[in-house]
XYZ file of C-alpha atoms in Angstrom:
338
model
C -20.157 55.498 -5.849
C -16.773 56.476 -7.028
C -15.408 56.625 -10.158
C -12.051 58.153 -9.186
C -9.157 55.780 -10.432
C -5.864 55.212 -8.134
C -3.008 56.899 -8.424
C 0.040 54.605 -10.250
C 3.402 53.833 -9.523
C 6.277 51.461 -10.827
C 7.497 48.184 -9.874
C 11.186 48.504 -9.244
C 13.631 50.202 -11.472
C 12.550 48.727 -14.621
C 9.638 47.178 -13.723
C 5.933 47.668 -14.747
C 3.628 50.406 -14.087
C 0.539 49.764 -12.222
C -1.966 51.460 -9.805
C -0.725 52.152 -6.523
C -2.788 48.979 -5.035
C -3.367 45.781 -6.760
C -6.025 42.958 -6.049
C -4.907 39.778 -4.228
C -6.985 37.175 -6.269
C -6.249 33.836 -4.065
C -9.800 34.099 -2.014
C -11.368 33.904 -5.278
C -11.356 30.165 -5.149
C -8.784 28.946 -2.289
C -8.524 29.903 1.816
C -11.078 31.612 3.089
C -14.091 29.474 2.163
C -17.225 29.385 -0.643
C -17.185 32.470 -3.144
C -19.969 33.983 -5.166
C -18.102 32.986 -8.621
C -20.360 35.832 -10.487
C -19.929 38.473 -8.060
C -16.041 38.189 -7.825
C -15.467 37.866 -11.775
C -17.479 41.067 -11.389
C -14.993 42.883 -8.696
C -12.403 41.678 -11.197
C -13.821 43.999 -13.272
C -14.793 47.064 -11.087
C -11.095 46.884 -9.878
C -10.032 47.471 -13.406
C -12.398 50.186 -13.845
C -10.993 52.088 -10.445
C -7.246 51.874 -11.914
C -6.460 48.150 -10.066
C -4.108 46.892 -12.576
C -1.644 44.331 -10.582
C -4.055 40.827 -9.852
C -2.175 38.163 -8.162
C -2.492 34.842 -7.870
C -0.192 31.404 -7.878
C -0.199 27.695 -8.687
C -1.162 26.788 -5.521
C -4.007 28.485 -4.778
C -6.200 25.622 -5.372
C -3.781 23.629 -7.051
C -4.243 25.869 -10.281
C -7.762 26.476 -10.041
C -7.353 30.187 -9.446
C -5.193 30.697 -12.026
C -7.592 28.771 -14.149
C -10.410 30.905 -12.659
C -8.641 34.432 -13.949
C -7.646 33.807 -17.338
C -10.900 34.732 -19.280
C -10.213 38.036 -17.192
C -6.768 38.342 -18.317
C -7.453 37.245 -21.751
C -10.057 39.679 -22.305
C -7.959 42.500 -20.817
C -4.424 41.673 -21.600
C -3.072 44.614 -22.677
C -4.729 46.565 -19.545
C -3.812 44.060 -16.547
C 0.113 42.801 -15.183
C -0.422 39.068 -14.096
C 1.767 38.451 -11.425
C 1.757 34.402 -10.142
C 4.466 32.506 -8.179
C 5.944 28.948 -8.026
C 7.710 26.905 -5.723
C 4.685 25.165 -3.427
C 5.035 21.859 -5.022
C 1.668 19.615 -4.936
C 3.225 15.995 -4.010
C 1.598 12.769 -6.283
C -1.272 11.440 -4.055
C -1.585 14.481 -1.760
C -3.498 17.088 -2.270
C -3.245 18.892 0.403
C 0.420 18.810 1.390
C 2.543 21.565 -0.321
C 6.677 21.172 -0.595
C 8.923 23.851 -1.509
C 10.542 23.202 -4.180
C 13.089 26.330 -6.059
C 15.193 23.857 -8.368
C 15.478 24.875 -12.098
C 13.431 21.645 -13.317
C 10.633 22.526 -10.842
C 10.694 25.959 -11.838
C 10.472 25.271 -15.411
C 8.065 22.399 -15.165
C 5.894 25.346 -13.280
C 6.048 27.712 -15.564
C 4.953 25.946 -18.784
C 1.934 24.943 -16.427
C 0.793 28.548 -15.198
C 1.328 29.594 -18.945
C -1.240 27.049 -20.031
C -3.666 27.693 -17.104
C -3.990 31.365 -17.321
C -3.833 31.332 -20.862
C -1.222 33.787 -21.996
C 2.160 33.721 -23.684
C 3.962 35.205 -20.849
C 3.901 36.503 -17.280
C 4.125 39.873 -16.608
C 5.469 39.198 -12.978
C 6.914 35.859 -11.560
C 7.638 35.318 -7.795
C 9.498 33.131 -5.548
C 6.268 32.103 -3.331
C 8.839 30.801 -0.566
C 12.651 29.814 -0.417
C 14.040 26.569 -0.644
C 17.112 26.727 1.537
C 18.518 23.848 -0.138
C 19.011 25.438 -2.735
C 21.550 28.641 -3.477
C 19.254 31.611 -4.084
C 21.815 32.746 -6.784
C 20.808 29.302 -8.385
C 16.757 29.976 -8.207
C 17.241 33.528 -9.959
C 19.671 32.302 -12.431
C 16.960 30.039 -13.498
C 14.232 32.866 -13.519
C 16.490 35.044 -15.450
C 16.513 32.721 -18.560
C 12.875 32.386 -18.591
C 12.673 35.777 -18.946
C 15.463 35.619 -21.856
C 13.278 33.007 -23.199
C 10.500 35.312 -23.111
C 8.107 33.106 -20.884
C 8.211 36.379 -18.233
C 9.020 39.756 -18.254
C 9.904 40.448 -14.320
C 10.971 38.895 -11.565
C 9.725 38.983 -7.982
C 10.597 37.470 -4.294
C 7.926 36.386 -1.077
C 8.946 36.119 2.126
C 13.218 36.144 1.708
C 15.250 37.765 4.134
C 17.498 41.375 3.058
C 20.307 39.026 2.499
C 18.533 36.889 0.455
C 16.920 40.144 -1.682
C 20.710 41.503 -2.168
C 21.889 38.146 -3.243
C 19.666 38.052 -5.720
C 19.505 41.545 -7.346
C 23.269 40.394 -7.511
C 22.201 37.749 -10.426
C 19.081 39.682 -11.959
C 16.583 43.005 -11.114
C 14.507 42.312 -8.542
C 11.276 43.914 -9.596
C 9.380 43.674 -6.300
C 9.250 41.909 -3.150
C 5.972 40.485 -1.810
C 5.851 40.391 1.787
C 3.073 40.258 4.671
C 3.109 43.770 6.454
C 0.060 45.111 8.183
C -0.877 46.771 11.336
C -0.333 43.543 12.887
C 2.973 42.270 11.044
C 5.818 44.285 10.889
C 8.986 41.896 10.952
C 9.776 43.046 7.802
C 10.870 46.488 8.954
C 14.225 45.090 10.291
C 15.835 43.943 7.156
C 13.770 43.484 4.560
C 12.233 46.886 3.964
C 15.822 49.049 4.097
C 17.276 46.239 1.993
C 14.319 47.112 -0.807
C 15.046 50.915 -0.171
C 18.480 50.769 -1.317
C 17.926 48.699 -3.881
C 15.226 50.295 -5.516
C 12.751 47.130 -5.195
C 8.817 47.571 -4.599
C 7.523 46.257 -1.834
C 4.110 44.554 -2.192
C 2.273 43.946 1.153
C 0.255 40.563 1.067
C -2.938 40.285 3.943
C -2.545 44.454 4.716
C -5.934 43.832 6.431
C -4.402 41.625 8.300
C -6.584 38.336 6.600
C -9.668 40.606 7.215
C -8.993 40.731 11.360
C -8.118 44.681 11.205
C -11.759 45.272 9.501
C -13.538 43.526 12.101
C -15.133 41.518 10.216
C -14.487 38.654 12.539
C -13.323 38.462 16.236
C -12.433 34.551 16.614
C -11.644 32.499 13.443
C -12.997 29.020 15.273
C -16.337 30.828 16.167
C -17.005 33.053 13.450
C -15.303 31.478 10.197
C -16.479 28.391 7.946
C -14.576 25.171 8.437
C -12.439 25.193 5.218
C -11.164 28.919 6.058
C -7.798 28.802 6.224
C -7.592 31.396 9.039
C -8.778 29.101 11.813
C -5.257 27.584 11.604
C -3.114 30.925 12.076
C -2.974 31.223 15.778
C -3.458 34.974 16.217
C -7.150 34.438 15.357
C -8.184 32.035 17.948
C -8.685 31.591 21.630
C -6.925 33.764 23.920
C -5.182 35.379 21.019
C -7.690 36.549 19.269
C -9.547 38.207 22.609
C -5.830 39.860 23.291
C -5.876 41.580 19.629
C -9.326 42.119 19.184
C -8.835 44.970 21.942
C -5.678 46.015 19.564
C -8.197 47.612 17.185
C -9.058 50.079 19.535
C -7.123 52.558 18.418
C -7.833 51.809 14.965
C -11.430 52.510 15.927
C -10.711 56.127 16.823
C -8.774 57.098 13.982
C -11.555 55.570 11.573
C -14.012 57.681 13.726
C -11.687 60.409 12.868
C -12.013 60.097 9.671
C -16.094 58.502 8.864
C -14.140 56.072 7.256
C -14.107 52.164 8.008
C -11.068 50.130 10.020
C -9.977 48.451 6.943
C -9.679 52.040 5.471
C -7.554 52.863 8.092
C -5.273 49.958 7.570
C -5.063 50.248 4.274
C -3.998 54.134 4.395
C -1.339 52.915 7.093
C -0.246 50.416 4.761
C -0.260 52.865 1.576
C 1.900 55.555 3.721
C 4.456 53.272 4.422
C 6.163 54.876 0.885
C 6.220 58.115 2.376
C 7.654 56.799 5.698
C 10.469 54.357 4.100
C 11.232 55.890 0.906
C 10.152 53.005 -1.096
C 7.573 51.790 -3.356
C 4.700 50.151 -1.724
C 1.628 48.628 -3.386
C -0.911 46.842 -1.396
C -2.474 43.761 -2.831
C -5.847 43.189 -0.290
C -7.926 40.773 -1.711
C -11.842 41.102 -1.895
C -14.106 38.906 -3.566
C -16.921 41.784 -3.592
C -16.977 44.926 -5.171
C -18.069 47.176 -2.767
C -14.805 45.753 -0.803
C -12.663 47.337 -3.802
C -14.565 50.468 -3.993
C -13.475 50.452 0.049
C -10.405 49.718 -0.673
C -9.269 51.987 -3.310
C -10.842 54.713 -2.121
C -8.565 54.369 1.129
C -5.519 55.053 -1.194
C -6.746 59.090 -1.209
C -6.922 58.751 2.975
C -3.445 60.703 4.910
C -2.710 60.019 8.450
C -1.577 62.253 10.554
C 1.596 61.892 12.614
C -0.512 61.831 15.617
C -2.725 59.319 13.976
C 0.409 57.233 12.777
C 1.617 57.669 16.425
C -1.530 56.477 17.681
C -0.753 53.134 15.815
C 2.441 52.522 16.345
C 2.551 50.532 19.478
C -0.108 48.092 17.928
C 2.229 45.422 15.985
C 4.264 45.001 19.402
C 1.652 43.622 21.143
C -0.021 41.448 18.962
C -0.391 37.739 20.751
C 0.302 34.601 18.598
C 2.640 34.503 14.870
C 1.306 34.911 11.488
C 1.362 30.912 11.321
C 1.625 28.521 12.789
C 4.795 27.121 11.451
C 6.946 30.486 10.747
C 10.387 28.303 9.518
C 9.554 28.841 5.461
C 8.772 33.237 6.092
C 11.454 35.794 6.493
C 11.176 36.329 9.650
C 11.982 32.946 10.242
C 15.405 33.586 8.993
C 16.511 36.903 9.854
């Protein structure tokens, strides 16, 4: 077992310092079915031990539960963690299940004051955007952001899933700390605009599902067969049927270059993911979420792993021909917009 803690880098311009791979919280309680509560307030802890110090979560992960679920975490080690949580998935009266985006200023604050409570802390160390409302001027949404953090509710400001226009727009009404975006293996659309628009403006880019939801591990090979029925991953349609038979075989070539290396495919992944700094000139930190801590052991330890052009080569072709989109509805992402 290693003891070795992650290297760190910095959120942004004037953003936070944290280890150069954070811990995506949401399967803690929410998505991917039962959790062993015990075991993942225990990886909580092992992640902080191995340098983890970014831990996201939002208000909709289980309608508040998760954030409910991390706060004696973050209480006990608030000096030592950055909390980053997001708004803008409103919970409609009556449905539970049915999420509305919502990026006006009373939303926003009504949000706010509620995560506050929940995770029990004075302020947030990182607030996103979860996804854009395009009813509403993006200049508007960060205007309102910016005055909580003059009110000293939060201290930096972050974006999910917006366009590069929609990232230059906004660092045009506050600093955009970092931009949280799915990019994987499998899920690359971000390249295009997204990623050079971060470049130049010296904004972190923070890859949600780098494991691609756990698919490039091989932990599963067909969501519908192999996944529990409340796992939020039997509705994305590049896990099922045909789809998931076409990019099982995509993992091939992931498979050699783990062999390479004696390490595992999510290593692999995760060391792809991790070089994309070197290979955009940005700031990248990976947020893969484990509820077990030999997971974040895994994980971290794949942050010291450096692929060879050959090997990066080798992997190129892969996000090309992946069969199906990252949901099944793909209007409220980036991608969706570019």
């Amino acid at each position: 077992m290693t003891n070795s803690k992650i290297a760190k880098a910095q959120l942004g311009t004037d953003g936070p310092e944290v280890g150069v791979q954070g811990l995506g919280c949401m399967g803690m309680s929410f998505a991917y079915g039962p959790a062993d509560a015990e075991e993942a307030r225990a990886t909580l802890e092992r992640a902080l031990e191995l340098g983890v110090t970014l831990y996201d979560t939002a208000d909709a992960y289980g309608a508040g539960e998760n954030e409910k679920f991390l706060s004696p975490f973050f209480t006990a080690h608030r000096d030592e963690v950055v909390i980053a949580t997001k708004f803008a998935l409103s919970i409609p009266p009556g449905e539970p299940t049915k999420r509305v985006i919502r990026n006006d200023a009373p939303y926003i604050r009504q949000a706010v004051e509620a995560s506050l409570e929940r995770l029990g802390v004075d302020v947030i160390d990182l607030y996103y955007m979860h996804r854009r409302d395009v009813k509403v001027p993006i200049e508007e949404t960060v205007g309102v952001m910016a005055e909580l953090v003059r009110e000293g509710k939060i201290k930096h400001l972050g974006l999910s899933e917006v366009t590069g226009g929609e990232l230059r727009a906004a660092q045009g009404v506050h600093p955009i700390a970092a931009v949280q975006s799915e990019w994987s293996l499998f899920s690359r659309d971000i390249e295009s605009g997204v990623v050079p628009a971060a470049r130049e403006l010296g904004v972190a880019l923070v890859p949600y599902s780098p494991l691609g939801r756990g698919f490039l591990t091989g932990s599963f090979a067909n969501a519908e067969q192999d996944l529990t029925a409340g796992d939020f991953r039997r509705q994305q349609p590049r896990f099922t049927g045909d789809n998931a038979a076409a990019n099982g075989a995509l993992l091939e070539p992931v498979r050699a270059v783990a062999d390479a290396h004696g390490v595992s495919l999510g290593q692999v992944a995760l060391a792809w993911a991790q070089q994309r700094a070197d290979v955009h000139g940005l700031t990248v930190v990976p947020i893969p979420g484990t509820t077990k801590r030999a997971r974040v052991e895994e994980n971290t330890a794949a942050t010291r792993i450096v692929l060879s052009d050959a090997e990066l080569d080798l992997l190129e072709p892969i996000a090309g021909k992946v069969a199906g989109d990252r949901y099944a509805d793909m209007t409220f992402t980036s991608a969706g917009r570019e």
